[in-house]
Amino acid sequence: MMRSVGNFISSKWLVVYAVAYMLFLYAPVILLPLFAFNDATVVAFPLSGYTTKWFSLLWSTDALHGAVRNSAIVAMTTALISTLLGACAARSAANYSFPGKKGVMGFIMLPLVLPEIIVAVALLVMLMQLGMSLSLWTVIAGHVLICTPFSIAILSSAFAGMENSLEEASFDLGETRWGTFRRVTLPLIMPGVVSSLLITFTISLDEFIIAFFLTGTDVTLPVYIWSQLRFPSKLPSVMALGTILLIVSVVLLIIAEVFRQRAARRQGMDAGAKQGLV
Amino acid sequence: MPSLSQESRRGLTLLSPTLIYALVMLAAPLTMVVMFSFWTQDYLDLDKTFTFANYREAWTQPIFQVLMWRSLRISLVVTTVTVILAFPIAYYLSFHVKSRKALWLFLITVPFWTSYLLRVFLWKVILGYNGVLNSSLMELGIIEKPLTFILYNANAVVLTLAHAWAPFAILPIFVALEKIDRSLLEAAEDLGDGPLRRFFRITLPLAMPGVVASTLIVLIPTVGDYITPKLVGGTDGLMVANMIQIQFGKANNAPLGAALAVSSMVVVAAISVGIYFAGKKFGGKVK
């Protein structure tokens, strides 16, 4: 097998390439914690010393706390709504056939490739025309739109791998539609649902352009960070904030990944699960 | 709809919340942008008489032409670079990594989940005049004066975007490579095909759907990127999204902004359709 497919480019060079590529991918990420703990007001090398003062500074910045609260509200609401909408669409796409399905699904998945600025501008134009004022709700509306396709992608595989006979058995045993959903379907797709909630939460937490266009007076975290980037003296604490955000995102992602793999395993698709993280 | 079967109706009912949301929040706003682009605005007053004036301005004014061309050029270069860099890594993952593929995929997506704003900003720190790259190169004695061609221009935008979109390019190619039936390659080898022939006649054509997907997933959004040109692009690296933002913000000319948005969407859509059909023609089947 190795010989038959492997020797086009010798395996050794591919390993070197892969390591170099990972260095490129991680270059900015490694710098983030370095500068967060660096005892200097300029974000540049050489590093001057270790400090945690930038982190403690975050505790006393009131504007930041408002932004964190706003982002938490937006991200949680977005995660719930887009997972709900994603579940409806994913179930429909996985288990039913109807005319025009491909086109309709393509349209719903469109925000995945549409430039975010187009989505932002379009929503702004509509809100202007309707005379609505900008608020956290308008940000949520935009975030739900771009998060739903991700939720559909995650939940589609959860539904596709589900054994339909289990639901049929439940009907045969006299359970109602709702009862079957609650007691059979939902537990089966639960890992996918959790994974979708975490991923959409993370996307919303980091989304900038739509929030930038649609936010009113209550800014979200990325919009707050954007406003801080203009002031060189604020940069070290922005690095500290970024480090915290990185840790939060990675923790959420690991949990999402664990649930996704549990979903795969539950459906007997062991191939994917065996090569798991741990 | 009486002609629909019960199954169809159930499927559509289930889909309807999501579909209605997409219609209200996506189709309606997009339609409105198109309408807007045919109107005119004088400070705060909107004139709803139908006119092509915005498009005339968007397509003939040198500043808009320059920005549109630059956006397209940068996006095409970014896409090419990103996909070419992504292919070997996807190939490595699919053909050489035996276990722990999921771990590799996870590690590739981790940097993507750091705040996009901060990643772009950190590239500025790396590429700057006194940046990480220049200071380490000078320390090593490779250069004597800091390099200046790496920040505040199109090169910096290309590099930063290629970094930002890497996972989106790798994943579709990886999925396509995983689907390739390995016995085809063994058969080709048994029939005397060398490694190069096998790659170009089997692996690459069969990976083509993934390559096309990667290309489109990177190309379309990058044309409209706002943050990267603004932070690392300097004046020579600004792109069409920055101009759209200016028209909606400071310039207070939403109709012109809308015309720019619609124009760039149409151009990108046309190019995407071209790439899609080219990919279909050149790949997908084993010759």
Coordinates of C-alpha atoms in Angstrom, one line a residue:
Chain A
M1 CA 0.0 0.0 0.0
M2 CA 2.7 2.5 1.0
R3 CA 4.6 1.7 -2.1
S4 CA 1.7 1.9 -4.4
V5 CA 0.4 5.3 -3.4
G6 CA 3.1 6.9 -1.4
N7 CA 6.2 7.4 -3.5
F8 CA 5.0 10.1 -5.8
I9 CA 6.6 12.6 -3.6
S10 CA 8.7 10.8 -1.1
S11 CA 7.0 10.6 2.3
K12 CA 9.9 12.3 4.0
W13 CA 9.4 15.6 2.1
L14 CA 5.7 15.6 2.8
V15 CA 6.4 15.3 6.5
V16 CA 8.8 18.3 6.3
Y17 CA 6.2 20.2 4.3
A18 CA 3.4 19.4 6.8
V19 CA 5.5 20.6 9.8
A20 CA 6.5 23.8 8.0
Y21 CA 2.8 24.4 7.1
M22 CA 1.7 23.9 10.7
L23 CA 4.4 26.4 11.8
F24 CA 2.9 28.9 9.3
L25 CA -0.6 28.2 10.6
Y26 CA 0.4 28.6 14.2
A27 CA 2.8 31.6 13.8
P28 CA 0.3 34.3 14.9
V29 CA -1.3 32.0 17.5
I30 CA 2.0 31.4 19.3
L31 CA 2.7 35.1 19.5
L32 CA -0.6 35.9 21.3
P33 CA 0.2 34.4 24.7
L34 CA 3.9 35.6 24.4
F35 CA 2.8 39.2 24.1
A36 CA 0.0 38.8 26.7
F37 CA 2.6 38.0 29.4
N38 CA 5.2 40.4 28.1
D39 CA 6.1 43.3 30.4
A40 CA 6.3 46.0 27.8
T41 CA 3.8 48.5 26.4
V42 CA 4.9 47.9 22.8
V43 CA 3.9 44.7 21.1
A44 CA 7.3 43.8 19.6
F45 CA 10.4 41.7 20.1
P46 CA 12.5 41.4 22.1
L47 CA 10.4 40.4 25.1
S48 CA 11.3 42.3 28.2
G49 CA 9.9 40.3 31.1
Y50 CA 7.0 38.3 32.6
T51 CA 3.9 40.0 33.9
T52 CA 0.3 39.3 34.5
K53 CA -0.7 43.0 34.8
W54 CA -2.4 43.0 31.4
F55 CA -4.8 40.3 32.6
S56 CA -5.6 42.2 35.8
L57 CA -6.1 45.3 33.8
L58 CA -9.0 43.5 32.0
W59 CA -10.8 43.1 35.4
S60 CA -11.0 46.8 35.8
T61 CA -12.1 47.8 32.3
D62 CA -15.9 48.4 32.5
A63 CA -16.4 48.9 28.8
L64 CA -15.0 45.4 28.2
H65 CA -17.4 43.8 30.6
G66 CA -20.3 45.3 28.8
A67 CA -18.9 43.9 25.5
V68 CA -18.5 40.4 27.1
R69 CA -22.0 40.5 28.4
N70 CA -23.4 41.5 24.9
S71 CA -21.3 38.9 23.1
A72 CA -22.5 36.2 25.5
I73 CA -26.2 37.2 25.0
V74 CA -25.7 37.3 21.2
A75 CA -23.7 34.1 21.0
M76 CA -26.1 32.1 23.2
T77 CA -29.2 33.3 21.4
T78 CA -27.6 32.7 18.0
A79 CA -26.5 29.2 19.0
L80 CA -30.0 28.2 20.2
I81 CA -31.9 29.7 17.2
S82 CA -29.5 28.5 14.5
T83 CA -29.3 25.0 16.0
L84 CA -33.1 24.9 16.0
L85 CA -33.4 26.1 12.4
G86 CA -30.5 23.8 11.5
A87 CA -32.1 20.8 13.0
C88 CA -35.4 21.4 11.0
A89 CA -33.5 21.7 7.8
A90 CA -31.1 18.9 8.4
R91 CA -33.9 16.5 9.3
S92 CA -35.8 17.5 6.3
A93 CA -32.8 17.1 4.0
A94 CA -31.8 13.8 5.5
N95 CA -35.1 12.0 5.7
Y96 CA -37.5 13.4 3.2
S97 CA -37.5 14.0 -0.5
F98 CA -39.5 16.7 -2.2
P99 CA -39.3 18.6 -5.5
G100 CA -36.7 21.4 -5.6
K101 CA -34.9 20.1 -2.5
K102 CA -31.4 20.7 -4.0
G103 CA -32.2 24.3 -5.0
V104 CA -33.8 25.2 -1.7
M105 CA -31.0 23.6 0.4
G106 CA -28.5 25.4 -1.8
F107 CA -30.2 28.7 -1.1
I108 CA -30.2 28.1 2.7
M109 CA -26.5 27.2 2.6
L110 CA -25.7 30.3 0.5
P111 CA -24.4 32.4 3.5
L112 CA -21.6 29.9 3.8
V113 CA -19.9 31.3 0.7
L114 CA -21.5 34.7 0.4
P115 CA -19.0 37.5 1.5
E116 CA -20.0 38.6 4.9
I117 CA -19.9 42.2 3.9
I118 CA -22.7 41.5 1.4
V119 CA -24.8 39.9 4.0
A120 CA -24.1 42.8 6.4
V121 CA -24.9 45.4 3.8
A122 CA -28.1 43.7 2.7
L123 CA -29.4 43.4 6.2
L124 CA -28.5 47.0 6.9
V125 CA -30.3 48.2 3.8
M126 CA -33.4 46.3 4.8
L127 CA -33.4 47.5 8.3
M128 CA -32.9 51.1 7.1
Q129 CA -35.9 50.7 4.8
L130 CA -38.0 49.3 7.5
G131 CA -36.9 52.1 9.8
M132 CA -35.8 49.7 12.5
S133 CA -33.1 50.7 14.9
L134 CA -29.9 48.7 15.4
S135 CA -29.6 46.6 18.5
L136 CA -28.2 43.3 19.7
W137 CA -31.3 41.7 18.1
T138 CA -30.2 42.9 14.6
V139 CA -26.8 41.4 15.3
I140 CA -28.4 38.1 16.4
A141 CA -30.5 38.1 13.2
G142 CA -27.4 38.3 11.0
H143 CA -25.5 35.8 13.1
V144 CA -28.3 33.2 12.9
L145 CA -28.2 33.6 9.1
I146 CA -24.5 32.7 8.8
C147 CA -24.5 30.1 11.6
T148 CA -27.4 28.0 10.4
P149 CA -25.5 26.5 7.5
F150 CA -22.8 25.3 9.9
S151 CA -25.4 23.8 12.1
I152 CA -27.0 22.1 9.1
A153 CA -23.7 20.6 8.1
I154 CA -23.1 19.2 11.5
L155 CA -26.6 17.9 12.1
S156 CA -27.0 16.4 8.6
S157 CA -24.5 13.7 9.4
A158 CA -26.2 13.1 12.8
F159 CA -29.5 12.5 11.1
A160 CA -28.1 10.6 8.1
G161 CA -26.5 8.1 10.4
M162 CA -29.6 7.6 12.5
E163 CA -31.4 4.3 12.2
N164 CA -35.0 5.0 11.1
S165 CA -36.2 1.7 12.3
L166 CA -35.8 2.9 15.9
E167 CA -38.4 5.6 15.3
E168 CA -40.7 3.2 13.5
A169 CA -40.5 0.8 16.4
S170 CA -41.4 3.6 18.7
F171 CA -44.5 4.4 16.6
D172 CA -45.4 0.7 16.5
L173 CA -45.3 0.6 20.3
G174 CA -47.8 3.4 20.4
E175 CA -45.6 6.4 21.1
T176 CA -46.8 9.7 19.7
R177 CA -44.9 11.9 17.2
W178 CA -43.7 14.3 19.9
G179 CA -43.0 11.4 22.3
T180 CA -40.9 9.6 19.7
F181 CA -39.0 12.8 19.0
R182 CA -38.3 13.4 22.7
R183 CA -37.6 9.9 23.8
V184 CA -36.0 8.3 20.7
T185 CA -34.8 10.9 18.1
L186 CA -33.5 13.6 20.4
P187 CA -31.2 11.3 22.5
L188 CA -29.8 9.8 19.3
I189 CA -28.9 13.1 17.8
M190 CA -28.0 14.8 21.1
P191 CA -24.2 14.7 20.6
G192 CA -24.7 16.4 17.2
V193 CA -26.9 19.1 18.8
V194 CA -24.4 19.8 21.5
S195 CA -21.6 20.0 18.9
S196 CA -23.8 22.4 16.8
L197 CA -24.5 24.6 19.8
L198 CA -20.9 24.9 20.6
I199 CA -19.7 25.6 17.1
T200 CA -22.3 28.2 16.3
F201 CA -21.6 29.8 19.7
T202 CA -17.9 30.0 18.8
I203 CA -18.6 31.5 15.4
S204 CA -20.9 34.1 16.7
L205 CA -18.5 35.0 19.5
D206 CA -15.8 35.8 16.9
E207 CA -17.9 37.3 14.1
F208 CA -17.0 40.9 13.4
I209 CA -18.2 42.3 10.1
I210 CA -21.9 41.7 10.6
A211 CA -21.7 42.9 14.2
F212 CA -19.7 46.0 13.0
F213 CA -22.5 47.0 10.5
L214 CA -25.5 46.0 12.6
T215 CA -24.6 46.9 16.1
G216 CA -26.2 49.9 17.8
T217 CA -24.8 51.4 20.9
D218 CA -24.2 48.0 22.6
V219 CA -21.0 46.6 21.0
T220 CA -19.9 42.9 20.9
L221 CA -16.5 41.7 21.9
P222 CA -14.9 41.8 18.4
V223 CA -16.3 45.3 17.8
Y224 CA -14.8 46.3 21.1
I225 CA -11.4 44.8 20.2
W226 CA -11.5 46.6 16.8
S227 CA -12.0 49.9 18.6
Q228 CA -9.0 49.1 20.9
L229 CA -6.6 48.2 18.0
R230 CA -6.3 51.9 17.2
F231 CA -4.7 52.7 20.5
P232 CA -1.1 51.4 20.8
S233 CA -1.2 51.6 24.6
K234 CA -4.2 49.3 24.8
L235 CA -2.6 46.6 22.7
P236 CA -1.0 44.5 25.4
S237 CA -4.3 44.1 27.2
V238 CA -6.0 43.2 23.9
M239 CA -3.4 40.4 23.6
A240 CA -4.3 39.2 27.1
L241 CA -8.0 39.3 26.1
G242 CA -7.2 37.4 22.9
T243 CA -5.4 34.8 24.9
I244 CA -8.4 34.2 27.1
L245 CA -10.6 34.1 24.0
L246 CA -8.3 31.5 22.4
I247 CA -8.4 29.3 25.5
V248 CA -12.2 29.6 25.7
S249 CA -12.6 28.7 22.0
V250 CA -10.3 25.8 22.1
V251 CA -12.0 24.3 25.2
L252 CA -15.4 24.7 23.5
L253 CA -14.0 23.1 20.3
I254 CA -12.6 20.1 22.1
I255 CA -15.9 19.5 23.8
A256 CA -17.7 19.9 20.5
E257 CA -15.3 17.4 18.9
V258 CA -15.8 14.9 21.7
F259 CA -19.5 15.1 21.2
R260 CA -19.2 14.9 17.4
Q261 CA -17.2 11.7 17.8
R262 CA -19.6 10.3 20.3
A263 CA -22.3 10.9 17.8
A264 CA -20.3 9.1 15.1
R265 CA -19.6 6.2 17.5
R266 CA -23.2 5.9 18.5
Q267 CA -24.2 5.5 14.9
G268 CA -21.7 2.7 14.5
M269 CA -19.4 4.7 12.2
D270 CA -16.5 3.5 14.1
A271 CA -14.0 4.3 11.4
G272 CA -14.2 8.0 12.2
A273 CA -14.3 7.5 15.9
K274 CA -11.3 5.2 16.2
Q275 CA -8.9 7.7 14.8
G276 CA -10.1 10.1 17.4
L277 CA -8.2 12.7 19.4
V278 CA -7.2 10.4 22.2
Chain B
M1 CA -50.5 21.7 -2.8
P2 CA -52.6 18.5 -3.5
S3 CA -50.1 17.1 -6.1
L4 CA -47.4 16.7 -3.5
S5 CA -47.1 13.3 -1.7
Q6 CA -47.5 13.1 2.0
E7 CA -43.7 12.7 2.3
S8 CA -43.0 15.8 0.3
R9 CA -45.4 17.9 2.4
R10 CA -43.9 16.7 5.6
G11 CA -40.4 17.4 4.4
L12 CA -41.4 20.9 3.3
T13 CA -43.3 21.6 6.5
L14 CA -40.2 20.7 8.5
L15 CA -38.0 22.8 6.3
S16 CA -40.3 25.8 6.4
P17 CA -39.0 27.6 9.5
T18 CA -35.5 27.6 8.1
L19 CA -36.6 28.4 4.6
I20 CA -38.8 31.3 5.8
Y21 CA -35.9 32.7 7.8
A22 CA -33.6 32.5 4.8
L23 CA -36.3 34.2 2.6
V24 CA -36.9 37.0 5.1
M25 CA -33.3 37.6 6.1
L26 CA -31.4 36.8 3.0
A27 CA -33.6 36.9 -0.2
A28 CA -35.5 40.0 0.9
P29 CA -32.4 42.0 1.9
L30 CA -30.5 41.0 -1.3
T31 CA -33.5 42.0 -3.4
M32 CA -33.6 45.3 -1.6
V33 CA -29.9 45.9 -2.2
V34 CA -30.5 45.4 -5.9
M35 CA -33.4 47.9 -5.8
F36 CA -31.3 50.3 -3.8
S37 CA -28.6 50.2 -6.4
F38 CA -30.9 51.7 -8.9
W39 CA -31.9 54.6 -6.6
T40 CA -30.0 57.8 -5.6
Q41 CA -29.4 59.4 -2.3
D42 CA -28.8 63.0 -1.6
Y43 CA -27.5 63.2 2.0
L44 CA -30.5 61.7 3.9
D45 CA -33.2 61.9 1.1
L46 CA -33.7 58.9 -1.0
D47 CA -34.8 59.4 -4.6
K48 CA -36.6 56.3 -5.8
T49 CA -36.5 57.0 -9.5
F50 CA -35.0 54.2 -11.5
T51 CA -31.5 55.1 -12.7
F52 CA -28.3 53.4 -13.9
A53 CA -26.2 56.3 -12.6
N54 CA -24.7 54.3 -9.7
Y55 CA -23.6 51.5 -12.0
R56 CA -22.2 54.0 -14.5
E57 CA -20.2 55.5 -11.7
A58 CA -19.1 52.1 -10.3
W59 CA -17.9 50.9 -13.6
T60 CA -16.3 54.0 -15.1
Q61 CA -14.8 55.9 -12.2
P62 CA -11.1 55.1 -12.1
I63 CA -11.0 54.6 -8.4
F64 CA -13.7 52.0 -8.4
Q65 CA -12.2 50.2 -11.4
V66 CA -8.8 50.1 -9.7
L67 CA -10.4 48.7 -6.5
M68 CA -12.5 46.1 -8.3
W69 CA -9.5 44.9 -10.4
R70 CA -7.3 44.8 -7.3
S71 CA -9.9 42.9 -5.3
L72 CA -10.2 40.3 -8.1
R73 CA -6.5 40.0 -8.6
I74 CA -5.8 39.7 -4.9
S75 CA -8.5 37.1 -4.5
L76 CA -7.4 35.0 -7.4
V77 CA -3.8 35.1 -6.2
V78 CA -4.9 34.2 -2.7
T79 CA -7.1 31.4 -4.0
T80 CA -4.3 29.9 -6.1
V81 CA -1.7 30.2 -3.3
T82 CA -4.1 28.8 -0.7
V83 CA -5.2 25.8 -2.8
I84 CA -1.7 25.0 -4.0
L85 CA -0.4 25.1 -0.4
A86 CA -3.4 23.1 0.9
F87 CA -3.2 20.2 -1.6
P88 CA 0.0 18.6 -0.3
I89 CA -1.1 18.8 3.3
A90 CA -4.5 17.3 2.4
Y91 CA -2.6 14.6 0.4
Y92 CA -0.3 13.9 3.3
L93 CA -3.3 13.6 5.7
S94 CA -5.2 11.3 3.4
F95 CA -2.4 9.1 2.1
H96 CA 0.3 9.1 4.8
V97 CA -1.3 9.6 8.1
K98 CA -2.5 6.2 9.3
S99 CA -4.1 6.9 12.6
R100 CA -5.0 10.2 14.4
K101 CA -6.3 11.8 11.2
A102 CA -8.9 13.5 13.4
L103 CA -6.2 15.0 15.6
W104 CA -4.4 16.5 12.6
L105 CA -7.7 17.9 11.2
F106 CA -8.4 19.4 14.6
L107 CA -4.9 20.9 14.9
I108 CA -5.4 22.5 11.5
T109 CA -8.6 24.2 12.5
V110 CA -7.5 25.5 15.9
P111 CA -5.7 28.6 14.6
F112 CA -8.8 29.4 12.6
W113 CA -10.8 29.7 15.8
T114 CA -8.6 32.5 17.3
S115 CA -10.2 35.9 16.8
Y116 CA -9.9 36.7 13.1
L117 CA -9.2 40.4 14.0
L118 CA -6.3 39.4 16.3
R119 CA -4.8 37.0 13.8
V120 CA -4.7 39.7 11.2
F121 CA -3.3 42.1 13.7
L122 CA -0.6 39.6 14.7
W123 CA 0.4 39.3 11.1
K124 CA 1.0 43.0 11.2
V125 CA 3.2 42.4 14.2
I126 CA 5.1 39.7 12.4
L127 CA 5.5 41.6 9.1
G128 CA 6.1 45.1 10.4
Y129 CA 9.2 47.3 10.0
N130 CA 10.4 46.3 13.5
G131 CA 8.4 43.1 13.3
V132 CA 9.2 39.6 14.3
L133 CA 10.3 38.6 10.9
N134 CA 12.5 41.5 10.2
S135 CA 14.2 41.5 13.6
S136 CA 14.9 37.8 13.5
L137 CA 16.3 38.0 9.9
M138 CA 18.5 40.9 11.0
E139 CA 19.6 39.0 14.1
L140 CA 20.6 36.1 11.9
G141 CA 22.5 38.4 9.7
I142 CA 20.5 37.4 6.6
I143 CA 19.4 41.0 5.9
E144 CA 20.9 44.3 6.9
K145 CA 18.0 46.6 6.6
P146 CA 14.4 45.7 7.4
L147 CA 12.3 44.5 4.5
T148 CA 9.6 47.0 3.7
F149 CA 7.8 45.1 0.8
I150 CA 6.0 42.7 3.2
L151 CA 3.6 45.1 5.0
Y152 CA 1.0 47.6 4.0
N153 CA 0.6 46.3 0.4
A154 CA -1.1 43.6 -1.5
N155 CA 1.6 41.0 -0.6
A156 CA 0.6 41.3 3.1
V157 CA -3.1 40.9 2.2
V158 CA -2.4 37.8 0.2
L159 CA -0.3 36.2 2.9
T160 CA -2.8 37.0 5.6
L161 CA -5.8 35.8 3.7
A162 CA -4.0 32.6 2.6
H163 CA -3.4 32.0 6.3
A164 CA -7.0 32.8 7.3
W165 CA -8.6 30.5 4.7
A166 CA -6.3 27.6 5.0
P167 CA -8.7 25.2 6.8
F168 CA -11.4 25.9 4.3
A169 CA -9.1 24.9 1.4
I170 CA -7.7 21.8 3.1
L171 CA -10.9 20.2 4.3
P172 CA -12.8 19.8 0.9
I173 CA -9.6 18.5 -0.8
F174 CA -9.1 16.0 2.1
V175 CA -12.6 14.8 1.8
A176 CA -12.3 14.2 -2.0
L177 CA -8.9 12.4 -1.5
E178 CA -10.4 10.2 1.2
K179 CA -13.1 9.1 -1.3
I180 CA -10.7 7.9 -3.9
D181 CA -10.8 4.1 -4.2
R182 CA -7.2 3.0 -3.4
S183 CA -7.5 -0.1 -5.5
L184 CA -7.6 2.1 -8.6
L185 CA -4.1 3.3 -7.8
E186 CA -3.0 -0.3 -7.2
A187 CA -4.5 -1.4 -10.5
A188 CA -2.7 1.5 -12.3
E189 CA 0.6 0.4 -10.7
D190 CA 0.1 -3.2 -11.7
L191 CA -0.6 -2.0 -15.2
G192 CA 2.8 -0.3 -15.2
D193 CA 1.9 3.4 -14.5
G194 CA 4.6 5.3 -12.7
P195 CA 3.9 7.5 -9.7
L196 CA 3.6 10.7 -11.8
R197 CA 1.2 9.2 -14.2
R198 CA -0.9 7.7 -11.4
F199 CA -1.0 11.1 -9.7
F200 CA -2.0 13.1 -12.8
R201 CA -4.4 10.5 -14.3
I202 CA -6.1 9.2 -11.2
T203 CA -5.5 11.1 -8.0
L204 CA -5.8 14.6 -9.4
P205 CA -8.8 14.1 -11.6
L206 CA -10.7 12.3 -8.8
A207 CA -9.7 15.0 -6.3
M208 CA -11.0 17.7 -8.7
P209 CA -14.4 18.2 -7.1
G210 CA -12.6 18.9 -3.8
V211 CA -10.2 21.3 -5.5
V212 CA -13.1 23.1 -7.2
A213 CA -15.0 23.3 -3.9
S214 CA -11.9 24.7 -2.1
T215 CA -11.3 27.2 -4.9
L216 CA -14.8 28.6 -4.7
I217 CA -15.0 28.5 -0.9
V218 CA -11.8 30.6 -0.7
L219 CA -12.4 32.9 -3.8
I220 CA -15.9 34.1 -3.2
P221 CA -15.6 35.4 0.4
T222 CA -12.1 36.8 0.0
V223 CA -13.3 39.2 -2.7
G224 CA -15.4 40.8 -0.1
D225 CA -12.9 40.8 2.8
Y226 CA -12.8 44.0 4.8
I227 CA -10.6 43.5 7.9
T228 CA -7.4 42.2 6.2
P229 CA -7.1 45.0 3.6
K230 CA -7.9 47.6 6.3
L231 CA -5.4 46.3 8.8
V232 CA -2.4 45.2 6.7
G233 CA -3.2 46.5 3.2
G234 CA -2.1 50.1 3.5
T235 CA -3.5 52.3 0.8
D236 CA -2.2 50.0 -2.0
G237 CA -4.0 47.0 -0.5
L238 CA -7.5 48.4 0.0
M239 CA -10.2 46.3 -1.7
V240 CA -13.8 46.8 -2.8
A241 CA -15.3 45.9 0.6
N242 CA -13.5 48.9 2.1
M243 CA -15.1 51.1 -0.5
I244 CA -18.5 49.6 0.1
Q245 CA -18.1 50.3 3.8
I246 CA -17.1 53.9 3.1
Q247 CA -20.1 54.5 0.8
F248 CA -22.5 53.2 3.5
G249 CA -20.6 55.0 6.3
K250 CA -18.8 58.2 5.8
A251 CA -19.8 59.0 2.3
N252 CA -23.5 58.4 3.1
N253 CA -24.1 57.1 -0.4
A254 CA -25.8 53.8 0.2
P255 CA -27.1 53.4 -3.4
L256 CA -23.5 53.6 -4.8
G257 CA -22.4 51.2 -2.1
A258 CA -25.2 48.8 -3.1
A259 CA -24.2 49.1 -6.8
L260 CA -20.6 48.3 -5.9
A261 CA -21.8 45.3 -3.8
V262 CA -24.1 44.0 -6.6
S263 CA -21.4 44.5 -9.3
S264 CA -18.8 42.6 -7.3
M265 CA -21.3 39.8 -6.6
V266 CA -22.1 39.5 -10.3
V267 CA -18.5 39.4 -11.3
V268 CA -17.6 36.9 -8.7
A269 CA -20.6 34.7 -9.5
A270 CA -19.6 34.7 -13.2
I271 CA -16.0 33.7 -12.4
S272 CA -17.3 31.0 -10.0
V273 CA -19.6 29.5 -12.6
G274 CA -16.6 29.4 -15.0
I275 CA -14.4 27.7 -12.5
Y276 CA -17.1 25.2 -11.6
F277 CA -17.6 24.1 -15.3
A278 CA -13.9 24.1 -16.0
G279 CA -13.5 21.8 -13.0
K280 CA -16.3 19.6 -14.2
K281 CA -14.7 19.3 -17.6
F282 CA -11.2 18.5 -16.4
G283 CA -11.8 16.3 -13.5
G284 CA -14.1 13.7 -12.0
K285 CA -13.6 10.8 -14.3
V286 CA -10.6 8.5 -14.7
K287 CA -9.3 8.6 -18.2

